[in-house]
XYZ file of C-alpha atoms in Angstrom:
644
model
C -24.075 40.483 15.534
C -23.563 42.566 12.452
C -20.782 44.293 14.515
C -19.275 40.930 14.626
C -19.734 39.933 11.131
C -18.185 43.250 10.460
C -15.127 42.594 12.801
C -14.344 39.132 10.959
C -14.800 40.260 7.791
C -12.022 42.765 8.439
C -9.672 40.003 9.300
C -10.644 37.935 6.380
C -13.373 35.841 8.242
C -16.151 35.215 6.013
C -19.243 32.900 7.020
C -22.209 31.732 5.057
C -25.618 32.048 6.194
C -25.633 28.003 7.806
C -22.419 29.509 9.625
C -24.058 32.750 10.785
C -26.840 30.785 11.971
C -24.689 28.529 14.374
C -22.373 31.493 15.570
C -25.507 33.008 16.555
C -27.054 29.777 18.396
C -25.668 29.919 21.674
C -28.473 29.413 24.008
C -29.997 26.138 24.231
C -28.939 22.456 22.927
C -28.023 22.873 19.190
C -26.179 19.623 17.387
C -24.064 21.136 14.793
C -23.841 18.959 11.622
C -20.579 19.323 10.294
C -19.913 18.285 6.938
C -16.285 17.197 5.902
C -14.514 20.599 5.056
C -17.616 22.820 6.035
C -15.207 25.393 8.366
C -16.462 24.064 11.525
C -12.912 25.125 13.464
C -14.342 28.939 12.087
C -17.990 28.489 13.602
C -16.318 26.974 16.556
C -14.031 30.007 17.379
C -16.317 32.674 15.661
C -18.961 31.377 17.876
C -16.980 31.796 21.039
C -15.922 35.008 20.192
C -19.986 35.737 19.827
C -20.479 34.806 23.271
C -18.324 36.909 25.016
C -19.351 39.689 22.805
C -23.051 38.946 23.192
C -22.938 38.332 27.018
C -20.865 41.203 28.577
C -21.627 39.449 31.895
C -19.777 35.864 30.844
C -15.998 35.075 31.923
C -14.064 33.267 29.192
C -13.362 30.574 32.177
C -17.135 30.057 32.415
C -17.059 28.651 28.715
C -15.508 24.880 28.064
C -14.301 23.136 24.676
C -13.825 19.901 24.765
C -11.729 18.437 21.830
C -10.602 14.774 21.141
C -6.970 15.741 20.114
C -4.883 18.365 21.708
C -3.617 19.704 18.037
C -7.509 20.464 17.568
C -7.315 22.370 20.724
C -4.449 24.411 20.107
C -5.964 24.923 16.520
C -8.917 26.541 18.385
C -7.691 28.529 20.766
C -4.958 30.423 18.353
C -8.522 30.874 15.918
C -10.063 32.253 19.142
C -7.037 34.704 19.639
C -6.551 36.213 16.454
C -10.018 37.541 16.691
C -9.813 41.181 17.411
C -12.733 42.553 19.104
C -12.186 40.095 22.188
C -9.388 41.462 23.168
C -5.825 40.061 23.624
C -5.032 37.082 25.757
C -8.867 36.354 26.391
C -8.640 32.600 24.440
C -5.903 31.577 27.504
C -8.552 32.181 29.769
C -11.017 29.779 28.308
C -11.394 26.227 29.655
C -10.463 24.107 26.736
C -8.466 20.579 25.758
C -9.011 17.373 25.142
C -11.582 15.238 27.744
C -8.450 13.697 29.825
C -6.935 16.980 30.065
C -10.017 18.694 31.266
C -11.390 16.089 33.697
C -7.521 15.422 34.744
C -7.327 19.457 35.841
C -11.103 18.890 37.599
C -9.856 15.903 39.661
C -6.522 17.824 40.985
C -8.582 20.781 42.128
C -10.537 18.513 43.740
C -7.793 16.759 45.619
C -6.363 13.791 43.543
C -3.249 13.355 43.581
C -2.731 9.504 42.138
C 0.519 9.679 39.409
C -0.700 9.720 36.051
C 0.319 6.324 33.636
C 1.185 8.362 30.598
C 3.985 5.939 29.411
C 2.881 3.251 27.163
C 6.445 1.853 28.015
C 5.608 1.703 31.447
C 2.288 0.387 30.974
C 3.359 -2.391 29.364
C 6.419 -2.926 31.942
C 3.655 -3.565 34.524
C 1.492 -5.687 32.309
C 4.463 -7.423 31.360
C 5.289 -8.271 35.124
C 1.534 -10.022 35.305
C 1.736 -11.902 33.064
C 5.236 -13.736 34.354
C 3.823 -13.905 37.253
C 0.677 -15.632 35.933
C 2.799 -17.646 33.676
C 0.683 -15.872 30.664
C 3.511 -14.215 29.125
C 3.841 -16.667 26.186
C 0.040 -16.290 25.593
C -0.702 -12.961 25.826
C 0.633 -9.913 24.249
C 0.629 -6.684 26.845
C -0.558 -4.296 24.269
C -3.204 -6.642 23.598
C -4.374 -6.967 26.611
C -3.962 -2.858 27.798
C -5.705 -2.526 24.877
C -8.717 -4.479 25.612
C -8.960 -3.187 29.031
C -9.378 0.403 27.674
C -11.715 -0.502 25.824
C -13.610 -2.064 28.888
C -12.676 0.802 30.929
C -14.323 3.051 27.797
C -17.726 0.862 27.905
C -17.700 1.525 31.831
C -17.099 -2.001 32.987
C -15.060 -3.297 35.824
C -13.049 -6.761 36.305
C -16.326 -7.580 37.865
C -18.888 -7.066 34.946
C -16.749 -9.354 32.146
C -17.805 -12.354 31.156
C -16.253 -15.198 32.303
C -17.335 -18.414 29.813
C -13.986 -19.782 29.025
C -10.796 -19.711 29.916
C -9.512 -16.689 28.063
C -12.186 -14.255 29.414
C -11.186 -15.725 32.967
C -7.585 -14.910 31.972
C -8.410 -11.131 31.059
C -10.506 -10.534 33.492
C -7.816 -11.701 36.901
C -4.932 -9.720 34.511
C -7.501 -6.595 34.814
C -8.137 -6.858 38.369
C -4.485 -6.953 39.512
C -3.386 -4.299 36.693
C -6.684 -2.266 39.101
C -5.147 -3.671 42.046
C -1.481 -2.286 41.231
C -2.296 1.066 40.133
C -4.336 1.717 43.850
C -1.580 0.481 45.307
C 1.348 2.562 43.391
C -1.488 5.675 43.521
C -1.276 5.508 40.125
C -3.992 6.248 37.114
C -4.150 5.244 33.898
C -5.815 8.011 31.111
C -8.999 5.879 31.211
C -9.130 6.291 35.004
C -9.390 9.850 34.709
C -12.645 10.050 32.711
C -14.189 7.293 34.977
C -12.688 8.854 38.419
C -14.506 12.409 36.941
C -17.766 10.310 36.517
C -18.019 8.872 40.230
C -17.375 11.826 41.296
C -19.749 13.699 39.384
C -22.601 11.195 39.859
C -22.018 11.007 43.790
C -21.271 14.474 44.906
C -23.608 16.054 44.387
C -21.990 19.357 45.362
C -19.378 18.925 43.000
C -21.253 18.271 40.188
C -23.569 21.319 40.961
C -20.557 23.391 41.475
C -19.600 22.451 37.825
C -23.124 22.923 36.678
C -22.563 26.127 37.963
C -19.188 27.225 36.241
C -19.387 26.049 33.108
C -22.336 28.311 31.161
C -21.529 27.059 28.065
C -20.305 23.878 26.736
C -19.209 23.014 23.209
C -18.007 19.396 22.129
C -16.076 18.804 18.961
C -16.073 15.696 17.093
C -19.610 13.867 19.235
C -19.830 11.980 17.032
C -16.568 10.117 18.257
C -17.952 9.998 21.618
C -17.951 6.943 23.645
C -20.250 5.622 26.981
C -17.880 7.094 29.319
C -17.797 10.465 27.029
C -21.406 10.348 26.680
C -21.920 10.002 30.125
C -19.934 12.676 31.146
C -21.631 15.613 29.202
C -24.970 14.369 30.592
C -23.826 14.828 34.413
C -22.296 18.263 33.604
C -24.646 19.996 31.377
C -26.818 22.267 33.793
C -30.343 21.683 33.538
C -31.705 25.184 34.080
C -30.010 26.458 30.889
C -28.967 23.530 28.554
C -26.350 25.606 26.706
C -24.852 22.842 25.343
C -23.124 22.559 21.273
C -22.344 19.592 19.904
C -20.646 19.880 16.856
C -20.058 16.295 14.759
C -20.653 14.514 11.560
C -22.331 11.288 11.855
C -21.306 10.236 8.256
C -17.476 10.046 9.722
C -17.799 7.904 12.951
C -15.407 5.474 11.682
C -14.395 3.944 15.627
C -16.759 1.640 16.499
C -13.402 -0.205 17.599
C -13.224 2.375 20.419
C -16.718 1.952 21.198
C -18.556 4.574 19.350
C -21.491 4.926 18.388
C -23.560 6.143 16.411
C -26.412 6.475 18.578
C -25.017 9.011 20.964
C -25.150 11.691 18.366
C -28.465 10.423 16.594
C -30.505 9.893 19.581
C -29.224 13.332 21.243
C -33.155 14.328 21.128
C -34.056 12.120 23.575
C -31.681 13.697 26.238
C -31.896 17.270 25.153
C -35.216 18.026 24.583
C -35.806 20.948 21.940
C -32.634 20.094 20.203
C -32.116 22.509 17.134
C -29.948 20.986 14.360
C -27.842 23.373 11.994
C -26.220 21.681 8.973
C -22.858 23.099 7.484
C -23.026 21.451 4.016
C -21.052 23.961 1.860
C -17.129 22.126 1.523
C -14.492 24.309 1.372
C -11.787 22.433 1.146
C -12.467 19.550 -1.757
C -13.507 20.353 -5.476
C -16.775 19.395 -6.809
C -16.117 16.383 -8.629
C -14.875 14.873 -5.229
C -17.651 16.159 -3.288
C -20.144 15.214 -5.219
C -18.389 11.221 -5.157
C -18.624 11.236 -1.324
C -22.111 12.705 -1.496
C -23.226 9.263 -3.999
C -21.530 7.084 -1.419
C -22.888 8.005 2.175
C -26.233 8.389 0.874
C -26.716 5.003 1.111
C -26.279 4.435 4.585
C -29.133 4.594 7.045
C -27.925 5.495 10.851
C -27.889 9.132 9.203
C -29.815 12.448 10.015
C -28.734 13.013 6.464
C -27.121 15.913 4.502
C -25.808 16.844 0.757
C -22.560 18.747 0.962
C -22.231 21.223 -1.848
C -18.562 22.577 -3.032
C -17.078 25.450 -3.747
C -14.024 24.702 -6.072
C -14.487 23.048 -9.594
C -11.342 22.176 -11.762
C -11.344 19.844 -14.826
C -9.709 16.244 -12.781
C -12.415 14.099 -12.307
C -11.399 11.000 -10.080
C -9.438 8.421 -11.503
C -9.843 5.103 -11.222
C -7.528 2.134 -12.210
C -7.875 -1.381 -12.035
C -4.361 -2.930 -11.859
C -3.933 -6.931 -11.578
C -2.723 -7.100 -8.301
C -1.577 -5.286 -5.096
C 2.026 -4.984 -6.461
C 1.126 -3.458 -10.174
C -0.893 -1.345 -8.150
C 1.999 0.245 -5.939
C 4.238 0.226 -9.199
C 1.405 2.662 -10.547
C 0.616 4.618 -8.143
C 4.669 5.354 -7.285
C 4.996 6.325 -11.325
C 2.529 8.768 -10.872
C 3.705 10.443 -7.819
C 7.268 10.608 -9.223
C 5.567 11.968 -12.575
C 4.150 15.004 -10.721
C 7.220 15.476 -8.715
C 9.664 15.151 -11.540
C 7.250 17.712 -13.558
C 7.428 20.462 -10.988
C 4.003 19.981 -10.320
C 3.915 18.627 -6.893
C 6.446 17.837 -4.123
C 6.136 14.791 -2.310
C 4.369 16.297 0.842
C 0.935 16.534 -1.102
C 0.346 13.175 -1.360
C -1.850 11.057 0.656
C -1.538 7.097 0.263
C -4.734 5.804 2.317
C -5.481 2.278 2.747
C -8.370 0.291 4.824
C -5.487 -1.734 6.941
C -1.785 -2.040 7.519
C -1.178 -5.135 5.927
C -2.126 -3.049 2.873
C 0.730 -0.428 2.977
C 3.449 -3.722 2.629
C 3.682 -3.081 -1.366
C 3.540 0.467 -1.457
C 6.037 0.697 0.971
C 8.345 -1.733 -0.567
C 8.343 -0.028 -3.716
C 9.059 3.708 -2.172
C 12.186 1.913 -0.985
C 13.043 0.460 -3.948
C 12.447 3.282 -5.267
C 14.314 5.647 -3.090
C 11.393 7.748 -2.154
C 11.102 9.352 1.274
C 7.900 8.306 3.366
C 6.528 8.938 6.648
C 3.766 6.365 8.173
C 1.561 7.965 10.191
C -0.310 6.289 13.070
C 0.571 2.485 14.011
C 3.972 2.032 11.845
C 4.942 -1.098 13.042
C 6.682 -2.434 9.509
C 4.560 -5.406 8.023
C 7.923 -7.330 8.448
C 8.144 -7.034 12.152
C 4.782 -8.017 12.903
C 4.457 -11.235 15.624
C 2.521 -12.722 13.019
C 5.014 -12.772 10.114
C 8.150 -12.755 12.372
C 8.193 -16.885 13.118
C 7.400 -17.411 9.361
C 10.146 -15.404 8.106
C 12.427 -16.781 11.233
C 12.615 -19.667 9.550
C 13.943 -18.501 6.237
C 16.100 -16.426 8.128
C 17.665 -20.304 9.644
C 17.352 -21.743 6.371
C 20.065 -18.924 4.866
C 22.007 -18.468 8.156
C 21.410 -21.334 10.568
C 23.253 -20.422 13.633
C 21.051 -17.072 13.731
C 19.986 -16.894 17.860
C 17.356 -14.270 17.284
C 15.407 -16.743 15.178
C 15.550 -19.484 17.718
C 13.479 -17.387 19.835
C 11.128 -16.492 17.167
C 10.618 -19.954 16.297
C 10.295 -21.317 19.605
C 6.534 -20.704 20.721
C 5.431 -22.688 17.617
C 7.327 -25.373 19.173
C 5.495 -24.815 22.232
C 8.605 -23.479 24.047
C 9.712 -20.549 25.773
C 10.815 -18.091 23.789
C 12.739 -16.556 26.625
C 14.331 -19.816 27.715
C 15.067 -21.141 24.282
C 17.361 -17.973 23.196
C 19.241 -17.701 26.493
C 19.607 -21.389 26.046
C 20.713 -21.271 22.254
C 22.943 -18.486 22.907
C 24.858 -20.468 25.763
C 25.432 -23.505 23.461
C 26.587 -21.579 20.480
C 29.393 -20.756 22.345
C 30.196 -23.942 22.940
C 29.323 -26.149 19.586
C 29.394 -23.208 16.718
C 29.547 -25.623 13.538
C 25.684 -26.864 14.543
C 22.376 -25.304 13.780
C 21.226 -23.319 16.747
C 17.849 -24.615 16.328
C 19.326 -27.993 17.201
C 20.037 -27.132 20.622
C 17.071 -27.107 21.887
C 17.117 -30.851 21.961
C 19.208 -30.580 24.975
C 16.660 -28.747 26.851
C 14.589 -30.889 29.684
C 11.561 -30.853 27.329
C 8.645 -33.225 26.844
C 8.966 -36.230 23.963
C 6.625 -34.000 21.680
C 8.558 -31.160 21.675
C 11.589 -32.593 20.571
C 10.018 -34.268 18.129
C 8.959 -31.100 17.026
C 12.061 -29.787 16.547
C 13.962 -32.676 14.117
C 10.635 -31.845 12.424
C 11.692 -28.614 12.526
C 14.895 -29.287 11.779
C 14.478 -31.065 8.042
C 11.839 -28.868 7.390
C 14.611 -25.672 6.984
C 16.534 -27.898 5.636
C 13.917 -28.241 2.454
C 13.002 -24.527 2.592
C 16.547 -23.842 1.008
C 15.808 -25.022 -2.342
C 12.304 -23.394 -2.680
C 11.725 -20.234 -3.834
C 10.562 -17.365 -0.800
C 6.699 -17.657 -2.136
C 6.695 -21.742 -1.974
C 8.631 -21.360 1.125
C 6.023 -19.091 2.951
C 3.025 -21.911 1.416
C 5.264 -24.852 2.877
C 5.502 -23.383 6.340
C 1.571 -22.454 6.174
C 0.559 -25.358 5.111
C 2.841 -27.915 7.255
C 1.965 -26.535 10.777
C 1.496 -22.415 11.116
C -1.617 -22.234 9.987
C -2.822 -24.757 12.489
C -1.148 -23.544 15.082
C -2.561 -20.325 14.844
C -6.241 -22.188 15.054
C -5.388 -23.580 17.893
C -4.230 -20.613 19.852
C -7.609 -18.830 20.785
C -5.399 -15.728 22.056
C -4.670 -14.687 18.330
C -8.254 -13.620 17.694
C -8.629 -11.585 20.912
C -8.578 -7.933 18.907
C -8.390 -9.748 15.610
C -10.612 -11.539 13.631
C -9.305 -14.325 11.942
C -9.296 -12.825 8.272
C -6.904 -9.793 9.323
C -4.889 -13.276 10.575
C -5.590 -14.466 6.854
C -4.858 -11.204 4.996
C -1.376 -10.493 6.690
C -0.446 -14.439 5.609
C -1.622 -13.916 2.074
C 0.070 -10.519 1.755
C 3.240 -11.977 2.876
C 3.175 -14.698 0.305
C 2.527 -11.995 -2.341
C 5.499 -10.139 -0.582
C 8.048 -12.809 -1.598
C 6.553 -13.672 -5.672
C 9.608 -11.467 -7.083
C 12.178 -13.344 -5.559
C 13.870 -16.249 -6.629
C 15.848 -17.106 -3.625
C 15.378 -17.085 -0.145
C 18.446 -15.458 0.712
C 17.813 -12.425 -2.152
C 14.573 -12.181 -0.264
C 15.670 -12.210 3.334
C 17.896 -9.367 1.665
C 15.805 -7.246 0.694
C 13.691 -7.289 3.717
C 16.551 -6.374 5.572
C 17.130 -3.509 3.524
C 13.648 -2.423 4.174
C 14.049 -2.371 7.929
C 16.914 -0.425 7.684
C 14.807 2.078 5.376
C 12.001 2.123 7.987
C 14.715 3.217 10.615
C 15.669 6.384 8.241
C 12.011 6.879 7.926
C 11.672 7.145 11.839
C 14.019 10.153 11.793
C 12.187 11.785 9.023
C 9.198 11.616 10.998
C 11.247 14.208 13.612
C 11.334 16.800 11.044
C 8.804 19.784 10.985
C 6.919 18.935 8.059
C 9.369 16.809 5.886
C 9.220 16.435 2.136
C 7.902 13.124 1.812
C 5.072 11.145 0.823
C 2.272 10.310 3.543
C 1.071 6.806 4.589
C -2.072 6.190 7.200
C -4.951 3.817 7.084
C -8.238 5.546 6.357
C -8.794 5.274 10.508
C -5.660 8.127 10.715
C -6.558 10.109 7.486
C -9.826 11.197 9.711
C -9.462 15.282 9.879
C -6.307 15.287 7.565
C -6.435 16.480 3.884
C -4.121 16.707 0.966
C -4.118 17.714 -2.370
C -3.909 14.220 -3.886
C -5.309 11.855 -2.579
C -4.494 7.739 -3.251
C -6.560 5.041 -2.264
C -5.332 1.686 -2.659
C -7.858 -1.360 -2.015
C -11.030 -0.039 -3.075
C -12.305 -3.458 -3.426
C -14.936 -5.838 -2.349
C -13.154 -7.721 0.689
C -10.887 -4.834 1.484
C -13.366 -2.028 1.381
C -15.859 -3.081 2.868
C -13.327 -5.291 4.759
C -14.109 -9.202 4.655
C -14.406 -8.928 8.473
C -17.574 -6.850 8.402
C -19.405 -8.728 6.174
C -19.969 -11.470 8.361
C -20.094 -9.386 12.025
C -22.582 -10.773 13.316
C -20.523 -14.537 13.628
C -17.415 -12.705 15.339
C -16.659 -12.750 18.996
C -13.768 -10.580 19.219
C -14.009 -7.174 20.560
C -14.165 -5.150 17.286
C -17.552 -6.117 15.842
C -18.927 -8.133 19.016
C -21.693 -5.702 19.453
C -22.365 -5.160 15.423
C -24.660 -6.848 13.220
C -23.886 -7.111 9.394
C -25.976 -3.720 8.568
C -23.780 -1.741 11.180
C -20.727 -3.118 10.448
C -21.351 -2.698 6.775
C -22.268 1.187 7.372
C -19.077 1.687 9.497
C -16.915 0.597 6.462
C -19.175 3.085 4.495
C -18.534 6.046 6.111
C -14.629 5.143 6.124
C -14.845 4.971 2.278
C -16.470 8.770 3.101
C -13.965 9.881 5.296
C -11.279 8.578 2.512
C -12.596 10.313 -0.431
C -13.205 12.956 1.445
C -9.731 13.926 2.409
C -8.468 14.763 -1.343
C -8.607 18.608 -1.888
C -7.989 18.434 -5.732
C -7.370 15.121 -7.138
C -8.350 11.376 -5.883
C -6.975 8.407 -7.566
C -8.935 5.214 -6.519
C -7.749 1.774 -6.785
C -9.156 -1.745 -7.390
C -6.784 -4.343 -7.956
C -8.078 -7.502 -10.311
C -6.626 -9.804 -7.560
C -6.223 -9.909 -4.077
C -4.981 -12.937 -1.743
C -4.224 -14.729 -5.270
C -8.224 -14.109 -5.785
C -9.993 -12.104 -7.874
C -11.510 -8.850 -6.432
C -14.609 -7.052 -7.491
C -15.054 -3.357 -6.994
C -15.904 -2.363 -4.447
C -19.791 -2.133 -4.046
C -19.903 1.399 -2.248
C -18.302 2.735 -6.053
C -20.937 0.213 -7.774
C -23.482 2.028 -5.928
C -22.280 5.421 -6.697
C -22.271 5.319 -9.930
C -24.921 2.476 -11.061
């Protein structure tokens, strides 16, 4: 080993005793407890490099990574490779990639052939197609519902195991059998199939999975603690029993995807499958000064589903955290956008160092309305579908958008399902009589549609009801619309709440009310909203660029694994962090919590105030806005508890 040390050192690679000690670990079950910036990529590759040293007698293709993103692979292969003594080309010949790569490669050299559904587009072209044919195309949203079935497919449960109480769950459950039903008959597979295609086939041949056993000496997992059933299950069936050389390498403290169906259990109860587990714990942070450290250290320590740790760092410099308590959510983006432009303008920074986290989307509306204003360039990372766009906010602002410029088609169709219509029918339908009659509203010809008495009457509702919204401002507008039928609709329609729970409903509402205060007229508003699509459009193309000057903007879900040297947080408040939505988990029945209890879902929404703090290298502004949803907002409790 010192040989090793000795090699690395040369190059620059430098490990602390807790390091040394898991490089050396390579024979048995050993959970590696990673701590947020503890150099785990370095153990990771240093440790490989060990083994081939160590072992004359091992091939590199008789060691496997497994990795949940395919940037983390690539990350650890080139770490592998630029390690001297093992030779040249040597990191190629390793087994690595993310678990649908891996198990993908397994199942063609075992004879599968099905095509593989990578397209989302295509995805949701065949989901699409079910639900016309089912007549379920007004009701259900294909991502929704492709979502939800990878999340069964995740959990290891077939059309056949779903519940089927009402008539929503009967819905899913015949859209998931046919989606099954199409993809065996257009040999296709979806990237869930893989992983449960790899299972059967590892559970029943028995060959097979002995042949595996057999390969694959060593096995080292990144991330468990993101692992799901299906993941879970997986490892179990190919770790070889004689010799148990398995790694897991994870930090309970950031499982933050209990949407995805983690759980914590998998990498807390890991004892009771590998017997003689040794745990190492990397606590020394690299990467994040002490002062920032020591915050996420008073914050986790509170939760319970923990094996437990106390990271220590390694940089100090004189900016403790800051924390501001503007009145609202839009003096909070007007702050934290003076500040950025403050360090940029200063030299100090460029915009690329900044990290804007929030808890959820609906959250980024004001900062990204003031960037634009503002002229700022900003990239959204993750989900960037603009607040604006939304199906929830598009029939809402659909009808301002009739109330400046009534003959505007796209609208119809927007407004349409609240009527109880087809959106699909009613624009084709609008369209055709504009041509014909241009001086009326195009709303108003959908009375000549073969409709039932209620839904006509719903329109001349309709009808004087745009009308009135011309004289209001946008924010009395919005309240008018909520209050006269959308919010009621939405109770009614069961299918809103199938992936969320009725305050993210709530919160995007509220947030677009708050969106319109600064206007006086509808038109000035529908104005500027245009203007911010068209800036979200120039922000797509700034997304193509190889690491683009501009400000970053994720929820705390896609900051997991990122850093930067300042860090925002906007939202650290009681309602927002911890969300609403976990505090009363236990009453939900949608997907997300459905399996949570208050404790766990209050935990979850611990560690992602962890995971936020955490990614600030060497200053973290936190946030806490006075009022939120036109209420007022305590702190958050996880900073009460921090520093009570």
């Amino acid at each position: 080993m010192s040989t090793l040390v000795y090699q690395l050192q040369k190059q620059g690679i430098f490990l602390n005793p807790e390091q040394v000690e898991a490089v050396r670990s390579i024979h048995g079950p050993h959970l590696i407890l990673a701590g947020a910036g503890s150099g785990k990529t370095r153990v990771l590759a240093s440790r490989t490099a060990y083994i081939l040293t160590y072992d004359q007698d091992v091939r590199p293709n008789e060691i496997l990574l497994l990795t949940f993103t395919r940037a983390a692979a690539k990350e650890m292969l080139q770490r592998i490779d630029q390690i001297s003594s093992i030779g040249t080309g040597i990191a190629n010949q390793i087994v690595s990639g993310t678990f649908h790569s891996v198990f993908l490669r397994m199942l063609r050299k075992h004879g599968y052939t099905e095509k593989i559904l990578a397209s989302e587009k295509q995805k949701e072209y065949i989901m699409k197609n079910i639900l016309r044919k089912h007549r379920l195309d007004e009701a259900y949203e294909p991502e929704t519902v492709l979502s939800l079935i990878s999340t069964f497919k995740s959990s290891m449960l077939r059309p056949d195991d779903l519940p089927t109480e009402n008539h929503i769950q009967k819905d899913i459950q015949s859209i998931y059998r046919e989606y099954e039903s199409i993809n065996v008959q257009e040999h296709y597979m979806d990237f869930d199939d893989i992983l449960l295609e790899a299972y059967d086939l590892l559970k029943n041949d028995e060959d097979f999975r002995y042949s595996i056993q057999s390969q694959f000496r060593y096995l080292c997992i990144d991330e468990y603690q993101d692992c799901n059933k299906i993941q879970h299950e997986l490892i179990s069936l190919m770790t070889n029993p004689e010799h148990d050389n398995v790694f897991f390498v994870g930090d309970e403290d950031q499982l933050i995807y209990g949407f995805r169906n983690s759980s914590p259990e998998y990498i807390l109860n890991l004892e009771q499958t590998y017997s003689g587990l040794k745990k190492i714990i990397l606590s020394i942070n690299y990467r994040s000064t002490s002062y920032i450290v020591g915050l996420g250290n008073e914050i986790i320590k509170y939760n319970t589903e923990r094996i437990g740790k106390t990271c220590k760092a390694t940089f100090k410099n004189d900016h403790p955290p800051i924390y501001i308590r503007p009145e609202d959510t839009e003096q909070e983006a007007l702050w934290t956008v003076n500040q950025i432009l403050s360090q940029v303008n200063e030299g100090e920074k460029e915009f690329r160092d900044f990290g804007v986290l929030y808890r959820t989307n609906s959250l980024s509306r004001s900062i990204r309305d003031e960037l634009v204003r503002r002229n700022i360039p900003f990239i959204v990372l993750g989900n960037d579908q603009l607040f604006y766009e939304q199906s929830l906010i598009k029939p809402v602002l659909a009808h301002l958008r009739l109330a400046v410029n009534p003959n505007d088609i796209e609208s119809v169709g927007d407004i349409a399902p609240t009527l109880y219509i087809s959106k699909k029918i009613a624009s084709s339908h609008a369209a055709y009589y504009a041509t014909l009659e241009e001086d009326k509203p195009a709303l108003s010809f959908l009375l000549t549609l073969p409709t039932k008495e209620f839904q006509k009457q719903k329109v001349y509702e309709r009808l004087t009801l745009i009308q009135t919204l011309k004289e209001m401002t946008p924010v009395r507008a919005i309240q008018y619309i909520r209050n006269s039928f959308y919010n009621q609709y939405l109770d009614m329609d069961e299918t809103k709440n199938l992936t969320l729970h009725k305050e993210f409903l709530l919160e995007m509402l509220d947030e677009l009310e708050s969106s319109a205060k600064r206007f006086s007229t509808v038109a000035e508003y529908i104005a500027f909203i245009d203007l911010v699509i068209e800036a979200h459009k120039k922000m797509e193309e700034l997304k193509k660029q190889e690491n683009p000057n501009a400000v970053r903007l994720m929820t705390i879900h896609m900051s997991k694994g990122l850093e930067f040297d300042i860090v925002h947080i906007l939202g650290f408040s009681d309602g927002i962090l911890p969300h609403a939505s976990a505090t009363n988990a236990e009453n939900q029945n949608d997907r997300e919590k459905e399996q949570q209890d208050n404790k766990q879902a209050l935990e979850e929404e611990r560690r992602l105030a962890y995971v936020a703090v955490t990614r600030a290298k060497e200053r973290l502004v936190i946030s806490s806005p006075k009022l939120y949803r036109g209420k007022e907002s305590p702190v958050s409790p996880f900073l009460l508890e921090a520093y009570q």
